[in-house]
Every structure is written in C-alpha cells, then in structure tokens.
Amino acid sequence: MSNNQVIQNSGLFRVGDRVQLTGPKGRMNTITLQESLTFHTHRGILAHDDIIGQPDGSVVTNNVGVEHLALRPLLVDFVMSMPRGAAIIYPKDAAQILAQADIFPGATVVEAGVGSGALSLWLLRAIGPAGRLASFERREEFADVARDNIATFLGNDPQNWTITLGDLAETLPDTMPSQSVDRVVLDMLAPWECLGAVSEALKPGGVLLCYVATVTQLSRVAEAIRGTGFYTNPDSHETMIRGWHVEGLAVRPDHRMIGHTGFLITARRLAPDTILPELKRRPSKTDFSDADVEAWTPGALGERNVSAKVMRKRVRAAGTSAELSKARDLDAG
C-alpha cells in the first residue's frame, strides 16, 4: 500500500486494529487487537479473538457475560487515548485552528511544537495528500512519540510530512524558502521569539495562528505581532464546550464542561512594504514599556517536564502501537 493511502478504516476487525470498548457504565478502553491476547477488567476477561472478525459496531461478551460495544475509534477518540509525550491540543481547539487558520487541501503548513502529534493528525487530514506539513520540535522524545502516534493512526509514515528537530527560529530559514508557506501554527511557550523567521517564510496574505495557555502569553504575543508591522491586527479568542443531558423530558446542561484550555490568536501577513492603516480608537490609559511587558510575561516561562521513567514508558507504548499498525497495513497490501 502506498504511503499516500490511508489504512482500511471499516469492515471486519483485523489483527492490528485499534478498538474502543465501551462497558455497561460507559467506561471506555482502547486496545490494539492481537491474536491470543486478552483484555482484563475487574468485571471479567475479554478475548481479542472474540473481537477479531466481527464487524465494526458489534457487541461482544466477556467470560462472565458482561457486554462491551466494540467500535473503531474516530480521530477525536484516538487523540484523547493515544500515548502522550506532551499535553495535546484538545479537539475543540483543533477544530477552531483548522477553521481560523483556514487550513485547506493542498496547503503548505508549518507547525511548531509537535508535542504528541494530535494537531499534526488533524492538519494532515485537512491538507490532504497534495498538501505539505512541516513540523518542528525541540525535544527528540516528543518527536518520537508523535511519529509513532501518527503511524499508528494512519498505518504508515506520510510522505507529505516532515519533522525537524531544533529551535524553529534557527531551523525554519534552512527548511522553508522565503514566502513559501501558506499557514503557520505555533504551539509553544514563547511564540514571539520566532516571529522573525515565521514572517520571512509566510506568503503575503498567509495566516499566523498561535496557541497559548495563559493571558500573559496572549498579551505578549499580541503586542509582539503588532510590533513587527508585518501583520494585520491580531484577533484573539477561546472556545468552551458544554454538553447537554437529553433523555426524555430530562433536558438540562451537563454538570461538567470543557472550559479553558488555551487561547487562539490569529493574524495575516501583509505584503512587503505595506503599512497597516491605524485603527481609530478612543484615548487609552494602557501605554506600556518593554520593561512592563517583561514584568507581565517573564521571558523565562519555565517548562513542565515529564519524568524520564514516564517518558520512556510512553515512547515504548507509542512505538509498539505503530509497529502493529504498520504490520497490519503490510498484511492488507
């Protein structure tokens, strides 16, 4: 099977398939099917062989009669259950990134801060085989997890995706020619440090989107974008999702919701030598200096580190899933 093709995502369950099992209380577990293996819970044992050969959407019974619904996970399910090197971008934010950054089939996209590969999967699906995704990651162990997660879901290593190790500001100029990139998505602690390299790579009219977690980061990157003089005025927002309980006449909001995960800030690249007209605003008391910005958002933001032991475990889990998925792809071919 060609690397531009996607593995079979329908039909009977096969060895190497990832399967999402939902128990009677709604608890979900994701497994990778292998011959002669078993899935254990406190409510019994379910043999993988009892799932292999069944159609997608089947109900299977374990050794004590407990039923489980077996489904192939959707991409939204996969990214929430895959091994993680770094925190992922949640599906609610990924959906907004695809919309706000206007990711289109055939686009050339730069992504920095690949993390565990969740956003990379959404971007690859959006750009299609005619597009190109160039990802950049500073930490090798995160890049390894991302590669394996993407291979697990797609069944192969996509030919239109590259991942470069190193700092974006240093590696982007050597990787992407000037004005060759349609869209840039930055998910990093200090995106303002990369604006020079990004501005050189983006085509006029191209979209820059930054994903940041805190209001201090949001403030600093917004002012940094304005300060370059290369972009339209940035637009900032966040997305919150609240589910609803709908059962008969019992219709009410869920008690829990997906609240703040991050802010999205977007701006478009101006043509060379273009000066953006100033917006007419009322006089403001919000004047500030560079020292104020540094005090508000320290340059050294720190970094949450995963312990080496946990990281090794996640790398192994991602690698095993990738090998099984690729083996299935070869068998199908």
Coordinates of C-alpha atoms in Angstrom, one line a residue:
M1 CA 0.0 0.0 0.0
S2 CA 1.3 3.5 -0.9
N3 CA 2.2 5.9 1.9
N4 CA -0.2 8.4 0.4
Q5 CA -3.1 6.0 1.2
V6 CA -4.9 5.6 4.5
I7 CA -5.4 2.2 6.1
Q8 CA -8.7 0.5 5.9
N9 CA -11.0 2.1 8.5
S10 CA -14.1 0.0 8.1
G11 CA -15.1 -3.6 7.6
L12 CA -14.3 -6.6 9.9
F13 CA -11.9 -6.1 12.8
R14 CA -8.4 -7.4 12.0
V15 CA -5.2 -8.0 13.9
G16 CA -3.5 -4.7 14.5
D17 CA -6.8 -2.7 14.6
R18 CA -7.3 -0.3 17.5
V19 CA -10.7 -0.9 19.1
Q20 CA -12.6 1.2 21.5
L21 CA -14.5 -0.9 24.0
T22 CA -17.4 0.7 26.0
G23 CA -18.6 -1.1 29.1
P24 CA -22.1 -1.1 30.6
K25 CA -21.4 2.0 32.7
G26 CA -20.0 4.0 29.7
R27 CA -16.3 3.5 30.7
M28 CA -14.2 3.3 27.5
N29 CA -10.9 1.5 26.9
T30 CA -8.9 1.4 23.7
I31 CA -6.9 -1.8 22.8
T32 CA -4.9 -3.0 19.8
L33 CA -6.1 -6.4 18.6
Q34 CA -3.6 -9.3 18.8
E35 CA -4.2 -13.0 18.4
S36 CA -4.5 -15.0 21.7
L37 CA -4.3 -11.9 23.9
T38 CA -7.0 -11.0 26.5
F39 CA -8.4 -7.7 27.9
H40 CA -8.8 -7.8 31.7
T41 CA -11.1 -5.6 33.8
H42 CA -12.4 -6.1 37.3
R43 CA -15.6 -7.4 35.7
G44 CA -14.1 -10.2 33.7
I45 CA -11.8 -11.2 30.8
L46 CA -12.5 -10.5 27.1
A47 CA -10.5 -12.4 24.4
H48 CA -9.2 -10.4 21.5
D49 CA -10.0 -13.5 19.3
D50 CA -13.7 -12.9 20.1
I51 CA -13.4 -9.4 18.5
I52 CA -11.3 -10.3 15.5
G53 CA -13.5 -11.0 12.5
Q54 CA -16.5 -9.1 14.0
P55 CA -18.0 -6.1 12.1
D56 CA -17.4 -2.6 13.4
G57 CA -20.1 -1.6 15.9
S58 CA -20.6 -5.1 17.4
V59 CA -21.4 -6.0 20.9
V60 CA -19.1 -8.7 22.4
T61 CA -19.4 -10.6 25.7
N62 CA -16.6 -11.4 28.1
N63 CA -16.2 -14.6 30.1
V64 CA -18.8 -13.6 32.8
G65 CA -21.4 -12.3 30.5
V66 CA -20.6 -8.5 30.6
E67 CA -21.2 -6.8 27.3
H68 CA -18.9 -4.3 25.6
L69 CA -19.6 -2.2 22.5
A70 CA -16.7 -2.5 20.1
L71 CA -16.0 0.4 17.6
R72 CA -13.0 1.6 15.7
P73 CA -12.0 4.9 17.4
L74 CA -12.6 8.1 15.5
L75 CA -9.8 10.6 15.3
V76 CA -11.3 12.5 18.1
D77 CA -11.3 9.3 20.2
F78 CA -7.7 8.4 19.2
V79 CA -6.1 11.7 20.2
M80 CA -7.7 11.5 23.6
S81 CA -6.4 8.0 24.3
M82 CA -3.0 7.8 22.5
P83 CA 0.3 7.8 24.4
R84 CA 1.4 11.4 25.2
G85 CA 4.8 12.9 25.4
A86 CA 3.4 16.4 25.9
A87 CA 0.0 17.8 26.6
I88 CA -2.2 17.6 23.5
I89 CA -4.3 20.3 21.8
Y90 CA -7.9 19.2 22.5
P91 CA -10.3 18.5 19.6
K92 CA -12.4 21.6 20.4
D93 CA -9.3 23.8 19.8
A94 CA -8.0 21.7 16.9
A95 CA -11.4 22.3 15.1
Q96 CA -11.1 26.0 15.7
I97 CA -7.5 26.0 14.5
L98 CA -8.5 24.4 11.2
A99 CA -11.2 27.0 10.7
Q100 CA -9.5 30.1 12.0
A101 CA -6.2 29.4 10.2
D102 CA -8.2 28.3 7.1
I103 CA -6.3 25.1 6.6
F104 CA -7.2 23.9 3.1
P105 CA -6.4 20.9 0.8
G106 CA -3.0 21.4 -0.8
A107 CA -1.8 23.9 1.7
T108 CA 1.9 24.2 2.8
V109 CA 1.7 24.4 6.6
V110 CA 4.4 24.9 9.2
E111 CA 3.6 23.6 12.7
A112 CA 6.0 24.2 15.7
G113 CA 5.6 22.4 18.9
V114 CA 4.5 19.0 17.6
G115 CA 4.0 17.6 21.1
S116 CA 2.4 14.2 20.9
G117 CA 1.2 14.6 17.3
A118 CA -2.5 15.3 17.9
L119 CA -2.7 18.5 16.0
S120 CA -0.4 17.0 13.3
L121 CA -3.1 14.4 12.6
W122 CA -5.8 17.0 12.2
L123 CA -3.6 19.1 9.9
L124 CA -2.6 16.1 7.7
R125 CA -6.3 15.2 7.3
A126 CA -7.1 18.8 6.3
I127 CA -4.3 19.4 3.8
G128 CA -4.8 16.0 2.1
P129 CA -2.1 14.2 0.0
A130 CA -1.5 17.3 -2.2
G131 CA -0.5 19.4 0.8
R132 CA 2.7 19.5 2.9
L133 CA 3.1 19.7 6.6
A134 CA 6.5 20.7 8.1
S135 CA 6.6 20.2 11.8
F136 CA 9.3 21.4 14.2
E137 CA 10.0 20.1 17.7
R138 CA 12.8 20.9 20.1
R139 CA 12.6 17.6 22.1
E140 CA 13.6 14.3 20.4
E141 CA 11.5 12.2 22.7
F142 CA 8.3 14.2 21.9
A143 CA 9.1 13.8 18.2
D144 CA 9.4 10.0 18.6
V145 CA 6.1 9.8 20.3
A146 CA 4.4 12.0 17.6
R147 CA 5.9 9.9 14.8
D148 CA 4.6 6.6 16.3
N149 CA 1.2 8.0 17.1
I150 CA 0.8 9.2 13.5
A151 CA 2.0 5.9 12.1
T152 CA -0.4 4.1 14.5
F153 CA -3.5 6.0 13.3
L154 CA -2.5 6.2 9.6
G155 CA -0.8 2.9 9.3
N156 CA 2.2 4.4 7.6
D157 CA 4.6 7.3 7.7
P158 CA 3.0 10.0 5.5
Q159 CA 5.3 11.2 2.6
N160 CA 4.0 14.7 2.8
W161 CA 5.0 15.2 6.5
T162 CA 8.4 16.0 7.9
I163 CA 9.5 16.7 11.4
T164 CA 12.6 18.7 12.1
L165 CA 14.4 18.7 15.5
G166 CA 15.6 22.1 16.7
D167 CA 14.5 25.6 17.5
L168 CA 12.1 27.0 14.9
A169 CA 13.8 30.4 14.7
E170 CA 17.1 28.6 13.7
T171 CA 15.9 25.8 11.6
L172 CA 12.9 27.3 9.6
P173 CA 15.1 29.5 7.3
D174 CA 17.1 26.5 6.3
T175 CA 14.0 24.4 5.7
M176 CA 11.4 26.6 4.0
P177 CA 12.2 29.2 1.3
S178 CA 11.1 32.8 1.7
Q179 CA 7.4 33.4 1.1
S180 CA 6.7 29.6 0.5
V181 CA 4.4 28.9 3.4
D182 CA 0.6 29.3 3.4
R183 CA -0.1 28.8 7.1
V184 CA 1.9 28.7 10.4
V185 CA 0.6 27.3 13.6
L186 CA 2.7 27.9 16.7
D187 CA 2.1 25.9 20.0
M188 CA 5.0 26.9 22.2
L189 CA 5.8 28.8 25.3
A190 CA 7.3 31.9 23.7
P191 CA 6.0 32.2 20.1
W192 CA 7.1 35.9 20.0
E193 CA 10.7 34.6 19.7
C194 CA 10.0 33.1 16.3
L195 CA 8.2 35.9 14.6
G196 CA 11.2 37.0 12.5
A197 CA 11.7 33.6 10.9
V198 CA 7.9 33.0 10.5
S199 CA 7.4 36.4 8.9
E200 CA 10.1 35.6 6.3
A201 CA 8.6 32.2 5.4
L202 CA 4.9 33.2 5.2
K203 CA 3.4 34.3 1.9
P204 CA 1.6 37.6 1.7
G205 CA -1.9 37.0 2.9
G206 CA -0.8 33.9 4.8
V207 CA -2.2 33.1 8.3
L208 CA -0.3 33.0 11.5
L209 CA -2.0 31.3 14.4
C210 CA -0.6 31.0 17.9
Y211 CA -2.0 28.7 20.6
V212 CA -1.1 29.9 24.1
A213 CA -2.3 28.8 27.6
T214 CA -2.2 32.0 29.7
V215 CA -3.3 35.6 29.5
T216 CA 0.2 36.8 30.0
Q217 CA 1.4 34.9 27.0
L218 CA -1.6 36.1 25.0
S219 CA -0.8 39.7 25.8
R220 CA 2.9 39.4 25.0
V221 CA 2.4 37.6 21.6
A222 CA -0.3 40.1 20.6
E223 CA 1.9 43.1 21.1
A224 CA 4.9 41.3 19.5
I225 CA 2.8 40.6 16.4
R226 CA 1.7 44.3 16.3
G227 CA 5.3 45.4 16.8
T228 CA 6.6 43.7 13.7
G229 CA 4.5 45.8 11.4
F230 CA 4.1 42.8 9.2
Y231 CA 0.6 41.7 10.1
T232 CA -3.0 42.7 10.4
N233 CA -4.2 43.4 13.9
P234 CA -4.4 40.1 15.8
D235 CA -7.7 38.5 16.7
S236 CA -7.9 36.6 20.0
H237 CA -10.5 34.2 21.4
E238 CA -11.0 31.0 23.3
T239 CA -13.5 28.1 22.9
M240 CA -15.6 26.4 25.7
I241 CA -17.9 23.5 25.2
R242 CA -20.8 22.5 27.4
G243 CA -22.6 19.2 26.7
W244 CA -26.3 18.6 27.4
H245 CA -28.1 15.7 29.0
V246 CA -31.0 14.8 26.8
E247 CA -33.2 11.8 28.0
G248 CA -36.9 12.0 27.5
L249 CA -38.2 15.2 29.2
A250 CA -35.0 15.4 31.3
V251 CA -33.2 18.0 29.2
R252 CA -30.5 20.1 31.0
P253 CA -26.9 21.2 30.7
D254 CA -24.3 18.7 31.8
H255 CA -22.8 19.4 35.3
R256 CA -19.3 19.3 33.8
M257 CA -17.9 21.1 30.7
I258 CA -14.7 21.5 28.8
G259 CA -13.7 25.0 29.9
H260 CA -10.4 26.9 29.3
T261 CA -7.6 25.0 27.6
G262 CA -5.9 27.8 25.7
F263 CA -6.2 31.0 23.6
L264 CA -6.0 31.2 19.8
I265 CA -4.6 34.4 18.3
T266 CA -4.5 34.9 14.5
A267 CA -3.2 37.5 12.1
R268 CA -2.5 37.7 8.4
R269 CA 0.8 38.5 6.7
L270 CA 0.9 41.9 4.9
A271 CA 2.5 42.4 1.5
P272 CA 6.2 43.7 1.7
D273 CA 6.5 47.4 2.4
T274 CA 2.8 47.6 3.3
I275 CA 1.9 49.8 6.2
L276 CA -1.3 48.9 8.0
P277 CA -3.8 51.8 8.5
E278 CA -4.1 52.8 12.1
L279 CA -7.4 51.9 13.8
K280 CA -9.3 54.8 15.2
R281 CA -9.6 54.3 18.9
R282 CA -10.5 56.3 22.0
P283 CA -7.7 57.6 24.1
S284 CA -6.4 54.8 26.3
K285 CA -4.5 54.6 29.6
T286 CA -2.9 51.3 28.6
D287 CA 0.5 52.7 27.4
F288 CA 3.3 50.4 28.4
S289 CA 7.1 49.9 28.0
D290 CA 9.2 46.9 27.2
A291 CA 10.0 46.6 30.9
D292 CA 6.3 46.4 31.7
V293 CA 5.9 43.6 29.1
E294 CA 8.8 41.6 30.6
A295 CA 7.4 42.0 34.1
W296 CA 3.9 41.0 32.9
T297 CA 5.2 37.9 31.0
P298 CA 8.7 36.9 32.0
G299 CA 10.8 35.6 29.1
A300 CA 11.8 32.5 31.1
L301 CA 8.4 30.9 31.5
G302 CA 9.8 27.5 32.6
E303 CA 8.6 24.2 31.2
R304 CA 6.6 21.3 32.6
N305 CA 8.8 18.2 32.3
V306 CA 7.6 14.6 32.2
S307 CA 9.8 12.3 34.3
A308 CA 12.3 10.2 32.3
K309 CA 10.7 7.0 33.5
V310 CA 7.2 8.0 32.4
M311 CA 8.6 9.3 29.1
R312 CA 10.3 6.0 28.4
K313 CA 7.1 4.2 29.1
R314 CA 5.1 6.4 26.7
V315 CA 7.7 6.1 24.0
R316 CA 7.6 2.3 24.2
A317 CA 3.8 2.3 24.1
A318 CA 3.6 4.6 21.1
G319 CA 6.3 2.5 19.3
T320 CA 4.5 -0.8 19.9
S321 CA 1.2 0.6 18.6
A322 CA 3.0 2.0 15.5
E323 CA 4.6 -1.4 14.7
L324 CA 1.4 -3.2 15.0
S325 CA -0.5 -0.7 12.8
K326 CA 2.3 -0.8 10.1
A327 CA 2.3 -4.6 10.1
R328 CA -1.5 -4.6 9.6
D329 CA -1.0 -2.2 6.7
L330 CA 1.6 -4.5 5.1
D331 CA -0.7 -7.6 5.5
A332 CA -3.5 -5.7 3.9
G333 CA -1.3 -4.9 0.9

